[in-house]
XYZ file of C-alpha atoms in Angstrom:
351
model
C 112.290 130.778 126.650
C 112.290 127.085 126.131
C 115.538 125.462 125.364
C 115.370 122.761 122.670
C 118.074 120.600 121.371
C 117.330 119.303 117.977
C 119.667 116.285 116.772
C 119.005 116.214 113.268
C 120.385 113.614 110.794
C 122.176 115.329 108.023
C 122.967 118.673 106.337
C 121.355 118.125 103.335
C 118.544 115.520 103.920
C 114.903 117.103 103.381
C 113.914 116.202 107.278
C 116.420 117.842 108.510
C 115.922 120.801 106.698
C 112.202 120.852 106.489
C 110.760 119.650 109.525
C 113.966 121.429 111.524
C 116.252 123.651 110.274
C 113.757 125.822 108.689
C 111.682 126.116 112.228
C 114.338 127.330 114.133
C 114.179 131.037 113.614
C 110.211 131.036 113.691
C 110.285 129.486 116.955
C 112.224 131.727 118.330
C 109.979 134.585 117.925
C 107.535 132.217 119.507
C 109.628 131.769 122.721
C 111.023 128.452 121.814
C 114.911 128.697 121.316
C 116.192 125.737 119.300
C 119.979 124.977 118.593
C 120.923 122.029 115.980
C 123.343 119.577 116.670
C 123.946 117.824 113.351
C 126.089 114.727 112.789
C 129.059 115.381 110.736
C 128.287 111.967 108.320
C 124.872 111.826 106.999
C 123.388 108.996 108.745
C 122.559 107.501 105.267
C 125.964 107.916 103.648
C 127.051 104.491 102.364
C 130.229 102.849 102.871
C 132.840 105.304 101.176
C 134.176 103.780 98.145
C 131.724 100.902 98.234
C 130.244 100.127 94.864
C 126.002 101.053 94.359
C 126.007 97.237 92.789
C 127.561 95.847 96.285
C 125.180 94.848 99.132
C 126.350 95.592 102.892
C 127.210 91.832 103.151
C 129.787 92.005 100.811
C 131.908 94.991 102.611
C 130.464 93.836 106.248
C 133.733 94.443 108.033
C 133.544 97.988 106.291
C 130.414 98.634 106.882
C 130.184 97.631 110.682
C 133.304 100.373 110.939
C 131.275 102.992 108.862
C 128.307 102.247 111.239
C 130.224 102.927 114.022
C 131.834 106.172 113.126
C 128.411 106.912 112.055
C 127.576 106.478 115.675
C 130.626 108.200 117.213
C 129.477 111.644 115.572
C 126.298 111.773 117.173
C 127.755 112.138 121.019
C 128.413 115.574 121.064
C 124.223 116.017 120.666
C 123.611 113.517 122.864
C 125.914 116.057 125.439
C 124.254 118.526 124.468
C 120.643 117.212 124.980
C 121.578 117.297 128.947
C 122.189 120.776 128.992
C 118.569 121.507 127.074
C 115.402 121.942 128.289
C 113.851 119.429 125.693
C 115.004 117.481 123.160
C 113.936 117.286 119.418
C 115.168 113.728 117.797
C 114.791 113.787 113.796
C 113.548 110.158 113.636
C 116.059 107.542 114.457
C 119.718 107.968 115.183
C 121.198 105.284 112.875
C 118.711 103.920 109.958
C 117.361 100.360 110.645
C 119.069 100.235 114.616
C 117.849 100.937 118.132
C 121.233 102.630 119.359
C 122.128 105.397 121.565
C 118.421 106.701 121.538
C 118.200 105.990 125.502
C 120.701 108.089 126.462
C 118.727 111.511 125.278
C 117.520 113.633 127.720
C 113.896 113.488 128.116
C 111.138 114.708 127.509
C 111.776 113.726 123.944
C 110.176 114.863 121.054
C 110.245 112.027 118.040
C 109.902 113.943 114.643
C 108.758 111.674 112.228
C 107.614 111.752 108.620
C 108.544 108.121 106.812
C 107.296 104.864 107.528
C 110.626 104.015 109.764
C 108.949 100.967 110.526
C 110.100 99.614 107.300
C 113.484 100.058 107.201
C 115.855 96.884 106.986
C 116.931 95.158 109.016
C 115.091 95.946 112.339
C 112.737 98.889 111.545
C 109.744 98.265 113.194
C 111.289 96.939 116.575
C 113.149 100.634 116.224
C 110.332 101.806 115.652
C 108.256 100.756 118.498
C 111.217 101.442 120.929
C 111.652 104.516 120.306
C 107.821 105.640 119.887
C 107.728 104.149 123.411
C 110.584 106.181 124.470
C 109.199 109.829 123.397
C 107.165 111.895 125.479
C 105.470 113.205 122.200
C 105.290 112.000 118.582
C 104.973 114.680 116.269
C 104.269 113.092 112.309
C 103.631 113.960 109.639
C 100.208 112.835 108.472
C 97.239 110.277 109.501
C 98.450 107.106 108.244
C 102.406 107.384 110.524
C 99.674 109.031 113.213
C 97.658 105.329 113.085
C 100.384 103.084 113.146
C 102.678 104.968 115.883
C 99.541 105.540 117.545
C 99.291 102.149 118.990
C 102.465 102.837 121.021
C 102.428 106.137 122.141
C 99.338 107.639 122.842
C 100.433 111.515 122.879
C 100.311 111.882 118.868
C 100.419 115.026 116.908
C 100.178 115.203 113.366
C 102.026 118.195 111.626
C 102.799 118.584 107.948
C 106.136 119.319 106.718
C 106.411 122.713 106.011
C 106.881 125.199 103.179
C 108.581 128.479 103.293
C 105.989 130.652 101.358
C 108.794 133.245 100.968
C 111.472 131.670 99.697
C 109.261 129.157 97.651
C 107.470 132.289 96.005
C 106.123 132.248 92.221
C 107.897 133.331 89.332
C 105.746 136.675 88.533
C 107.830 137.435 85.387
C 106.226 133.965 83.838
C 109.616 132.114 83.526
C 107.693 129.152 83.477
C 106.099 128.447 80.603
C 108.644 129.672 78.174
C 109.558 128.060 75.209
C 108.969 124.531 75.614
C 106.725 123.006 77.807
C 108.174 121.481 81.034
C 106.740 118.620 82.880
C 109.101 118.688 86.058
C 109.905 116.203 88.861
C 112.259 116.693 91.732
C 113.471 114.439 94.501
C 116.109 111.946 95.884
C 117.555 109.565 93.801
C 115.719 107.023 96.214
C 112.303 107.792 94.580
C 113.828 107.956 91.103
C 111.912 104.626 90.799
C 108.575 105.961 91.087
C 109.256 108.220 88.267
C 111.139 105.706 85.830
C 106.974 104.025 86.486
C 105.675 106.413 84.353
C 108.112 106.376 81.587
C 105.678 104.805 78.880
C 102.969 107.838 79.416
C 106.090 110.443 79.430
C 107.030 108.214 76.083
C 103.370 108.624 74.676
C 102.981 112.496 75.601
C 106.402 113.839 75.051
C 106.055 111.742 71.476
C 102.863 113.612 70.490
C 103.803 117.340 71.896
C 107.758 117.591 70.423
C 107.852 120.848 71.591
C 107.793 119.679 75.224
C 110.296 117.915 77.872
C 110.980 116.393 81.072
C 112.961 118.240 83.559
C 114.653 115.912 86.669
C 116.312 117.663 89.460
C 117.849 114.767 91.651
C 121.316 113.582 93.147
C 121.619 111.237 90.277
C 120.319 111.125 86.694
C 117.717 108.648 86.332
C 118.014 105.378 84.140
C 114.867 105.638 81.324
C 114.719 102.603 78.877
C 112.858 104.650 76.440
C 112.967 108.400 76.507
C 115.823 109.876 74.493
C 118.214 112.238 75.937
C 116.485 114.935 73.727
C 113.375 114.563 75.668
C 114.960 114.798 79.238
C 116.848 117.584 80.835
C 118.480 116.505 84.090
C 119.904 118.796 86.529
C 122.053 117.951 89.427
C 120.201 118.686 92.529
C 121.642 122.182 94.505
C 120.201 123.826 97.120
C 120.773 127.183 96.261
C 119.202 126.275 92.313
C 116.183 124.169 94.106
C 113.402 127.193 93.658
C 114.547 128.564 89.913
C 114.532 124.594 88.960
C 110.907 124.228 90.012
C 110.213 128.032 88.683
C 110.732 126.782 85.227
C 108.563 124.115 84.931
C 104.977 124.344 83.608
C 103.626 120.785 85.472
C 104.650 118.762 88.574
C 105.251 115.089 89.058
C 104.803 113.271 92.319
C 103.943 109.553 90.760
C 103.700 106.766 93.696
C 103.539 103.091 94.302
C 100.314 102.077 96.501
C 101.934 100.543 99.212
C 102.806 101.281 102.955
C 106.002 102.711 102.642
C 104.383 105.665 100.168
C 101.629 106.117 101.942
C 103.980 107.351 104.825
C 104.885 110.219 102.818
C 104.221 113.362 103.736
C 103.337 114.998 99.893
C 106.337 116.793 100.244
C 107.658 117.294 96.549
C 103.460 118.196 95.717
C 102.877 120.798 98.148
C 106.525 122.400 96.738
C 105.315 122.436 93.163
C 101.950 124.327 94.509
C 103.717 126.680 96.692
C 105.411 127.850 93.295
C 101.788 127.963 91.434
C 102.458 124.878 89.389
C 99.857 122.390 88.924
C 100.372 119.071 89.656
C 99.196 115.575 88.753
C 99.957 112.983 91.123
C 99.729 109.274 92.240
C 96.197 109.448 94.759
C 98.216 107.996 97.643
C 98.066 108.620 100.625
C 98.491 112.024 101.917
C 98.863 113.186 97.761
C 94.901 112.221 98.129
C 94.067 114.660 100.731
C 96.056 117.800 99.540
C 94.019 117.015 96.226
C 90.746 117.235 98.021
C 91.755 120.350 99.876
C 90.956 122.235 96.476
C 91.484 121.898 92.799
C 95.203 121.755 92.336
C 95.508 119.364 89.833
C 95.082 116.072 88.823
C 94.843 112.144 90.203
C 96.396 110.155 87.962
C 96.347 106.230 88.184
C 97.065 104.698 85.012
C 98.789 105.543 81.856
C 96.082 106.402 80.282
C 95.604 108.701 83.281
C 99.180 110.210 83.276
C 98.565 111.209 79.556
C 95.373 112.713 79.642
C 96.782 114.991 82.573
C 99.396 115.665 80.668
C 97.265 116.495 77.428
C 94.902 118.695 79.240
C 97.557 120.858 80.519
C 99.759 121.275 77.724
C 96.312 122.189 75.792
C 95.108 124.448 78.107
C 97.493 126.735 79.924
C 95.678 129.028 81.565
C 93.587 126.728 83.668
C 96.694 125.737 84.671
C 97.485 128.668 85.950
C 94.765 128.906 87.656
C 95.104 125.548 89.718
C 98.890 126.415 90.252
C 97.159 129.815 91.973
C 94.723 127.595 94.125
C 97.505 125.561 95.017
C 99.683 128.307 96.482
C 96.730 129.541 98.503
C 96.147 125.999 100.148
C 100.113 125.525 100.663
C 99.402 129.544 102.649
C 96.960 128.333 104.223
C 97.583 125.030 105.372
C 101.252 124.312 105.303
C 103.469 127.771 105.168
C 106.065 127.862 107.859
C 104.334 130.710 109.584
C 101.422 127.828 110.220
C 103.318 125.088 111.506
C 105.858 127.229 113.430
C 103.030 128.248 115.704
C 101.812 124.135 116.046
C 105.278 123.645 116.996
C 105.742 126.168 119.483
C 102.304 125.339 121.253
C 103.559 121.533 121.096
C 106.421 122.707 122.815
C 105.039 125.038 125.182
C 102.690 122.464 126.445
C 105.784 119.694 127.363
C-alpha cells in the first residue's frame, strides 16, 4: 500500500474536492492509501471583515497578518508529508507566493488544473518553482500540459473527475417541468463570464416567457437587464448541488477567449452532461474538445449564437434529451471517477 499525503487547499473549493477528496476511497481499493491534510482557512479567504470594494493595499497590515495565519495552518501537512510515502500538493500553498513549498517531502506530486501562472502578484515565477520542484505534474488538460511542460518534463494530463453515481440523472423527469430552465452553476469568480451573455438571456428569455435562468453560486450575480422575474438564484450548498442541476433543462458554461479560460478544465460542462443535460458552451479551450468527443450540445460564440442554442432547445426537447444522454455516456466513458481513479493509482504506483 502506498502512503500518500494530500495537502489540499480548502474544504469547499472544487480542487480540493474534485481532483482529491473524491479519489481517496477509489484509490484505496487500488492500493494507494491517501489521507487529507486540509488547512483550516481556505487559502483564498479574504481578509475577514475587509470590504469586496477594498484592494489588499488598502488593509496591507491586515492582510500581511491574514497571509500569515494563512501560512501557519498549513504546518501540520507539511509534518505530515514526512511521515508519507508521497506527497500530493493541490497546486500552490498560498495563491500568488512561492512559500513553504520546499519543505514537502518529495517525491511530490503537483495537482494542477488553473492557469496558476496568472495569478497576481508573482504567479508565474510560482509557477515555474514549483513545476521545477515536483517529481510529477499531473493537469488537467493540453493547454496547462504545454505551458508546465517546458519545466518539468514528467507531465500527465488527467481530467477532473465526475462521480457518475452521485451525479446520476433525474429518471422521474424533474427537469423539464413547468418552465423551462436554462441553468448555470459556479463560483462567484466566473459570475463574469455569465453576466457576458446577459443580452442573448435578455433576447431569449423575452421571446419564451414561460422560461428562466437558474444561478447556483456563492453570490447572486449583478444583471443590468434581466428582471428578477426572469432569474432564480440559489445559494450554492453542497448537499443541494445535484437536485439544482437536476432541474434544469440546458447548461451554461459561457467563456472569455483568453489564457486564463483556456486553463480550465470544462468542469461545470462535463457536470451538466453527467446529469443528461445538454449544454451550449463558449468553444474554449478544453469546452472545444469535450464538444468534439460527441454531440452534446452546442458551440456558441456570439449572441446571435447563444440565442439560436437557446431557441433550438426550448423548441425541440427531445433532441435534447437525446444529447443530454450522449453526454452522460462520454462523461462514463471518459471522465467518471472509476476512470481517473485507476490513472491515478498507476501514476502513483509508478513514483
Amino acid at each position: 500500500m502506498i502512503e500518500v499525503a494530500a495537502i489540499t487547499s480548502g474544504r469547499d473549493l472544487p480542487s480540493t474536492r474534485y481532483r482529491i477528496r473524491q479519489h481517496i476511497h477509489p484509490l484505496e481499493k487500488l492500493g494507494v492509501n491517501v489521507v487529507e491534510h486540509c488547512p483550516a482557512i481556505d487559502k483564498w479567504a479574504a481578509v475577514p471583515g475587509k470590504p469586496r470594494r477594498w484592494s489588499n493595499k488598502q488593509v496591507l497590515p491586515f492582510y500581511i497578518a491574514w497571509q500569515g495565519t494563512k501560512l501557519l495552518t498549513r504546518f501540520p501537512g507539511i509534518v505530515k508529508s514526512h511521515l508519507a510515502g508521497v506527497t500530493w500538493l493541490n497546486k500552490e500553498l498560498l495563491p500568488g507566493y512561492s512559500t513553504l513549498e520546499s519543505l514537502l517531502s518529495r517525491p511530490l506530486v503537483a495537482d494542477i488544473d488553473d492557469a496558476i501562472w496568472l495569478t497576481p502578484p508573482f504567479g508565474s515565477r510560482v509557477a515555474r518553482k514549483l513545476a521545477q520542484r515536483a517529481d510529477v505534474l499531473v493537469v488537467g488538460n493540453g493547454y496547462l500540459a504545454d505551458w508546465f511542460g517546458v519545466h518539468n518534463a514528467n507531465i500527465q494530463i488527467i481530467p477532473t473527475a465526475i462521480d457518475t453515481e452521485l451525479f446520476y440523472p433525474d429518471r422521474a423527469g424533474k427537469g423539464g417541468e413547468g418552465c423551462f430552465t436554462v441553468g448555470w452553476i459556479g463560483s462567484q469568480g466566473n459570475l463574469a463570464y455569465l453576466q457576458s451573455i446577459e443580452d442573448a438571456l435578455v433576447v431569449f428569455l423575452k421571446q419564451y416567457t414561460d422560461a428562466r435562468l437558474l444561478v447556483v453560486s456563492d453570490r447572486a450575480p449583478s444583471f443590468q437587464k434581466l428582471t428578477s422575474d426572469q432569474v432564480m438564484f440559489k445559494p450554492w450548498q453542497g448537499s443541494e448541488e445535484v437536485a439544482d442541476i437536476q432541474s434544469m433543462d440546458v447548461g451554461l458554461m459561457p467563456l472569455q477567449d483568453s489564457e486564463w479560460a483556456r486553463g480550465k478544465c470544462a468542469f461545470k460542462m462535463l457536470q451538466y452532461m453527467a446529469l443528461e443535460k445538454p449544454v451550449v458552451v463558449s468553444p474554449v479551450g478544453m469546452n472545444r474538445q469535450v464538444l468534439e468527443m460527441d454531440s452534446v450540445g452546442f458551440a456558441a460564440r456570439s449572441k446571435a449564437e447563444w440565442i439560436e442554442a437557446l431557441v433550438y432547445l426550448y423548441e425541440n426537447r427531445e433532441e435534447g434529451r437525446l444529447l443530454g444522454k450522449k453526454g452522460r455516456v462520454t462523461v462514463k466513458k471518459e471522465f467518471s471517477v472509476t476512470v481517473v481513479s485507476q490513472k491515478l493509482a498507476s501514476m502513483f504506483h509508478s513514483l
